[in-house]
XYZ file of C-alpha atoms in Angstrom:
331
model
C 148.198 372.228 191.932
C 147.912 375.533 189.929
C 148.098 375.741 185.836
C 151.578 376.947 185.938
C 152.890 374.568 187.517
C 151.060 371.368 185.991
C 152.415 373.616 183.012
C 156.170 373.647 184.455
C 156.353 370.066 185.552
C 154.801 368.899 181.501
C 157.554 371.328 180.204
C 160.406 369.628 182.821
C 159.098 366.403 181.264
C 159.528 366.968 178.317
C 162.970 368.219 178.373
C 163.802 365.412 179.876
C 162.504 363.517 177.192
C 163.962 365.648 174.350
C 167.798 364.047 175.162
C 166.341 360.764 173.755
C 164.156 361.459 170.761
C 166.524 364.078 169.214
C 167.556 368.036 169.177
C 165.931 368.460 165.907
C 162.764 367.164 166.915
C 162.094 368.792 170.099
C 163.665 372.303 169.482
C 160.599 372.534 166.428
C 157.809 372.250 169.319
C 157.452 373.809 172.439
C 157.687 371.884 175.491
C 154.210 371.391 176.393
C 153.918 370.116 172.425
C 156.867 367.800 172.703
C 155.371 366.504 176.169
C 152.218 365.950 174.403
C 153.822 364.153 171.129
C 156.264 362.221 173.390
C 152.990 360.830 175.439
C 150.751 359.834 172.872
C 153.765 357.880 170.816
C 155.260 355.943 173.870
C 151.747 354.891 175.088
C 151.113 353.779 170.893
C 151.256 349.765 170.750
C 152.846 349.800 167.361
C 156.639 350.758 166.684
C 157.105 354.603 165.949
C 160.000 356.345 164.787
C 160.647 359.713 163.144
C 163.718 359.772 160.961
C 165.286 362.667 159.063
C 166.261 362.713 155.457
C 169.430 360.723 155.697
C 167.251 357.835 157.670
C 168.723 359.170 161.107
C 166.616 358.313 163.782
C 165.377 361.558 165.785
C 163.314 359.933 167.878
C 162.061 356.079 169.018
C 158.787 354.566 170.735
C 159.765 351.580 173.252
C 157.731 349.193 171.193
C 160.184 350.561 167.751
C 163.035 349.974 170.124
C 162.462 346.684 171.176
C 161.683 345.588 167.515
C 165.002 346.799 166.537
C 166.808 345.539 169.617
C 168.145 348.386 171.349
C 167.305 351.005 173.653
C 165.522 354.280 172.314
C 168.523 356.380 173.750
C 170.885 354.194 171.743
C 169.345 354.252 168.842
C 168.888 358.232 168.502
C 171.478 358.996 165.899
C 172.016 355.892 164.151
C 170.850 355.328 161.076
C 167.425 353.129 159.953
C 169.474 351.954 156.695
C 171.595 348.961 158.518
C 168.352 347.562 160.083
C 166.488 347.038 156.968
C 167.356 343.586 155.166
C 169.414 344.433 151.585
C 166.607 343.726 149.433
C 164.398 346.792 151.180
C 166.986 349.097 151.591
C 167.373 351.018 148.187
C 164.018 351.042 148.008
C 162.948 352.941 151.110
C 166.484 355.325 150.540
C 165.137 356.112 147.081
C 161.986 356.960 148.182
C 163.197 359.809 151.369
C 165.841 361.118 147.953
C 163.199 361.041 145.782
C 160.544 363.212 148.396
C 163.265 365.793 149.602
C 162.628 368.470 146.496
C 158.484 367.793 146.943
C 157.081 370.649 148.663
C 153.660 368.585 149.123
C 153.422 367.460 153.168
C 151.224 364.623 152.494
C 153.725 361.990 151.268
C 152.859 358.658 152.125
C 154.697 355.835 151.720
C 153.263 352.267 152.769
C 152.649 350.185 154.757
C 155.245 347.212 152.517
C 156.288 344.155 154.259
C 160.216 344.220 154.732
C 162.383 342.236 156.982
C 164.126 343.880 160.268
C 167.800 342.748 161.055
C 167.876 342.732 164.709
C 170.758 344.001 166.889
C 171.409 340.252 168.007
C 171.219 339.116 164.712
C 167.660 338.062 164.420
C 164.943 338.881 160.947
C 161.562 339.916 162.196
C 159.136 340.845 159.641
C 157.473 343.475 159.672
C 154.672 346.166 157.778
C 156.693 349.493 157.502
C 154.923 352.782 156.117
C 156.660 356.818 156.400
C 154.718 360.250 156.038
C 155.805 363.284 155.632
C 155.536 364.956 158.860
C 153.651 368.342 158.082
C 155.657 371.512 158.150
C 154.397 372.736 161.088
C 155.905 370.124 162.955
C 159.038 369.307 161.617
C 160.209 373.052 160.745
C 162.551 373.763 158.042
C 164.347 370.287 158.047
C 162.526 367.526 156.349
C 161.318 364.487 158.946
C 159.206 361.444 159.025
C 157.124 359.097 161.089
C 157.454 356.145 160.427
C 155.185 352.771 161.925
C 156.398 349.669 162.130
C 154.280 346.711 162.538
C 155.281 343.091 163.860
C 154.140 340.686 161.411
C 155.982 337.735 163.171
C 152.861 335.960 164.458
C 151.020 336.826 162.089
C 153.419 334.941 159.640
C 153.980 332.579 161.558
C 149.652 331.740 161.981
C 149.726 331.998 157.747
C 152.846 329.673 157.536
C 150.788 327.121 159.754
C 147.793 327.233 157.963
C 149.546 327.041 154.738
C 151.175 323.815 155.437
C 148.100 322.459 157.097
C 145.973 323.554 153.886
C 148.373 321.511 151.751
C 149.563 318.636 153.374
C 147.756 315.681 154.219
C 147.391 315.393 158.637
C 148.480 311.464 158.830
C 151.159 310.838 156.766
C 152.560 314.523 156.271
C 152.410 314.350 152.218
C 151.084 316.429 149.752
C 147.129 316.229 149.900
C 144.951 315.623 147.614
C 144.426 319.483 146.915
C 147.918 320.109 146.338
C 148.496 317.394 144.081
C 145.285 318.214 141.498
C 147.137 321.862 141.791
C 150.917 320.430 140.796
C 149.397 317.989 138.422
C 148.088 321.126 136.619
C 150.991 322.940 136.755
C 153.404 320.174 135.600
C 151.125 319.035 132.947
C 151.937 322.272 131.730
C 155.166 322.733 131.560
C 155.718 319.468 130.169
C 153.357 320.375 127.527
C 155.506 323.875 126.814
C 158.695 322.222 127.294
C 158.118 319.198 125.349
C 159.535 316.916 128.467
C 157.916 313.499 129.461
C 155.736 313.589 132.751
C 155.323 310.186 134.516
C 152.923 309.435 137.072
C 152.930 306.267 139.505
C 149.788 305.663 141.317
C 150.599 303.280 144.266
C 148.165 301.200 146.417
C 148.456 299.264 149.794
C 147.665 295.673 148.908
C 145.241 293.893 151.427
C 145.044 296.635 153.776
C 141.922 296.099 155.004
C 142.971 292.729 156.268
C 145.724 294.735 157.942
C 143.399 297.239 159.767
C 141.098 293.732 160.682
C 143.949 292.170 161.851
C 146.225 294.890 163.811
C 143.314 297.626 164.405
C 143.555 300.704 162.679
C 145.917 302.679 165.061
C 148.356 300.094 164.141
C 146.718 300.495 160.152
C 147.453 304.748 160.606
C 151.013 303.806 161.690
C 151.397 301.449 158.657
C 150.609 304.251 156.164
C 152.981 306.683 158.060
C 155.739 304.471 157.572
C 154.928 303.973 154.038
C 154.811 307.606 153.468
C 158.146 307.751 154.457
C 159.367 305.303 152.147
C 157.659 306.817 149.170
C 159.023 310.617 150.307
C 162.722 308.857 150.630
C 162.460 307.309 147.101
C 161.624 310.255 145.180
C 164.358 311.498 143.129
C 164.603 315.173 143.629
C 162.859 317.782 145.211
C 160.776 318.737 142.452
C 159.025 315.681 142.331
C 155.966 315.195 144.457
C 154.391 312.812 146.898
C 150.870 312.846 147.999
C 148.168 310.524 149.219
C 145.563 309.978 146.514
C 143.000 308.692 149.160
C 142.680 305.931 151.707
C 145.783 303.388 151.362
C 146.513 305.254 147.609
C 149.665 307.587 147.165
C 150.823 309.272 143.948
C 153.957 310.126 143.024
C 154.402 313.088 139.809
C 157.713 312.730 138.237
C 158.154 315.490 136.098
C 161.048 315.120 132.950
C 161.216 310.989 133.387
C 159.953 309.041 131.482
C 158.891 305.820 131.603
C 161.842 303.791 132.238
C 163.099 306.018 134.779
C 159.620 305.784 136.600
C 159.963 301.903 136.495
C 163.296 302.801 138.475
C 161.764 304.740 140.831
C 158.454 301.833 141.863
C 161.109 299.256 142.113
C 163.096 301.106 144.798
C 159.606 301.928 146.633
C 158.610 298.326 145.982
C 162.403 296.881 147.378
C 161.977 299.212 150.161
C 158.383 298.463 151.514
C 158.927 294.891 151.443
C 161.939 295.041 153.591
C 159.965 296.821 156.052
C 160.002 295.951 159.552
C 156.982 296.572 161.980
C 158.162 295.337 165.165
C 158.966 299.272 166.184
C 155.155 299.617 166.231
C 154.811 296.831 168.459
C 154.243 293.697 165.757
C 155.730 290.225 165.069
C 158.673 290.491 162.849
C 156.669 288.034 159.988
C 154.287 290.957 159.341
C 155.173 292.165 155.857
C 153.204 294.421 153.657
C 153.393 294.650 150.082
C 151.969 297.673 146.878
C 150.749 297.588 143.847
C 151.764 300.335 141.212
C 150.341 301.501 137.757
C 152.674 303.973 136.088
C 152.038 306.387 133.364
C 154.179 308.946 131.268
C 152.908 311.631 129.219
C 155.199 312.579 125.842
C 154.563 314.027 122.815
C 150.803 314.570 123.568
C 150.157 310.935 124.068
C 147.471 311.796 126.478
C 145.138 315.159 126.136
C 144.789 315.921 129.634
C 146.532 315.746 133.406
C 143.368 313.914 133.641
C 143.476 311.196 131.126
C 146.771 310.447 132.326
C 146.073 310.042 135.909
C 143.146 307.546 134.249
C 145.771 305.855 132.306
C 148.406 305.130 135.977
C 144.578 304.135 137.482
C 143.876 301.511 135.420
C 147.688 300.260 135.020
C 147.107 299.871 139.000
C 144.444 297.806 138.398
C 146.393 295.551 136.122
C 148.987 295.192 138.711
C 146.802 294.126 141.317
C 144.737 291.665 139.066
C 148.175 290.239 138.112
C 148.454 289.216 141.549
C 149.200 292.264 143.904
C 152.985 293.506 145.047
C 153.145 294.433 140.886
C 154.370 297.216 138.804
C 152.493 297.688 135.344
C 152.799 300.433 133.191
C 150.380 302.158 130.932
C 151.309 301.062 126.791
């Protein structure tokens, strides 16, 4: 095949391309350019665009296109503005206003996480940067490229982990690590807001017997089912459940105070006691019982998250010398 015509069939290429990514585009290269641009960005694994100065799409990669949903023809001439999520809108329009009087080609804007609204409805999110595209390129009209970036699995991995790094495996409760951090943090703001901050330390009486007796598959069931008690007695949302260790939970109770804490081991206490094992395969006799120790910081009663995590501890004890399946809270 001769130059010329390798050179004829790039240029019929490309203007058969040119329909799809945009007039303004591909009348600011020659063919064999265009071809050439057209190539590399199609065969890119990351989502490219190139959008004018009103956020019209000139031209669309088939890796942008099926991030936004829709087919590169159909999205030549609509506008990037209704697939950005409200909150990143005004933000990216301000920027493509604010770069439109700067004669400077090496504008860069990027890469930001924002969220993608889908043709079908669907949020993907998503690293989005723009440049200027140089002069030479673009002509006398302003355009940019812009790269998108699936962040989805990436997200999704980081969401995983998160929860994994914070929540105890067994019984799906805060872990230990994530209730030292909330202690903190609620210790405080009770301290700034002058509220009480209770604390009920709860532990699994004669649970070693249990494990003995029943093996400790049945023993990991137990403490599931406990965990769900606990969660379900906790009055709101911004209280917290976590295992301590072993057969130990805690519960952090921020603004009650003691009384209201009292309120809350009873109903765990009622509840566990009425519990049933026969789901996991037991006689319906076996019955399990806790012991709590409660404490409530106010008015600087106790100088650290510390000290009153000591103070529930040894209340627990009390409990469970009193005769186990006890509540006993801290003077």
């Amino acid at each position: 095949m001769s130059k010329q015509t390798n050179n004829n069939n790039q240029a019929l290429n490309a203007n058969k391309q040119s329909t799809a990514a945009g007039k303004t585009l591909s009348t600011c290269l020659s063919h064999i350019q265009f071809g050439a641009l057209i190539e590399l960005f199609n065969g890119t694994a990351e989502g490219i665009f190139v959008i004018d100065e009103q956020g019209t799409f000139e031209f669309v990669n088939p890796m942008a296109a099926q991030l936004l949903g829709d087919s590169q023809q159909s999205l030549i001439g609509q506008s990037l503005l209704p697939f950005l999520h409200e909150t990143d809108r005004d933000k990216y329009m301000y920027t493509l206003l604010n770069w439109l009087d700067i004669k400077d080609t090496r504008l860069n804007f990027g890469p930001n996480e924002v969220k993608i609204n889908k043709l079908d409805g669907s949020i993907i999110e998503a690293d989005l940067s723009i440049s200027n595209m140089p002069q030479s390129i673009a002509c006398a009209q302003k355009l940019y490229v812009c790269i998108l970036h699936d962040l989805s699995a990436h997200k999704a991995i980081f969401n995983r982990l998160k929860i994994q790094a914070s929540t105890d495996h067994l019984t799906g409760l805060a872990n230990r690590f994530t209730l030292d951090e909330s202690l903190n943090k609620f210790w405080a703001e009770s301290i700034q807001s002058h509220q009480p901050l209770s604390t009920i330390l709860i532990d699994v009486d004669h649970f070693k017997r249990f494990n003995d007796t029943y093996g400790h598959i049945k023993g990991d069931k137990c403490l599931q089912k406990i965990a769900k008690v606990i969660l379900q007695c906790i009055p709101s949302r911004d209280c917290l459940a976590a295992r301590y260790g072993g057969e130990e939970f805690a519960v952090i109770l921020p603004r009650c105070n003691r009384d209201s804490a009292a309120v809350v081991a009873r109903h765990i206490q009622q509840q566990i006691n009425a519990m049933s094992f026969t789901d996991i395969g037991l006689p319906p006799e076996v019955k399990v019982s806790v012991s709590q120790g409660i404490a409530c910081e106010f008015d600087n009663q106790y100088r650290t998250c510390e000290a009153l995590i000591c103070a529930a501890d040894t209340a627990l004890y009390r409990a469970k010398s009193d005769g186990r399946n006890k509540i006993s809270i801290s003077a």
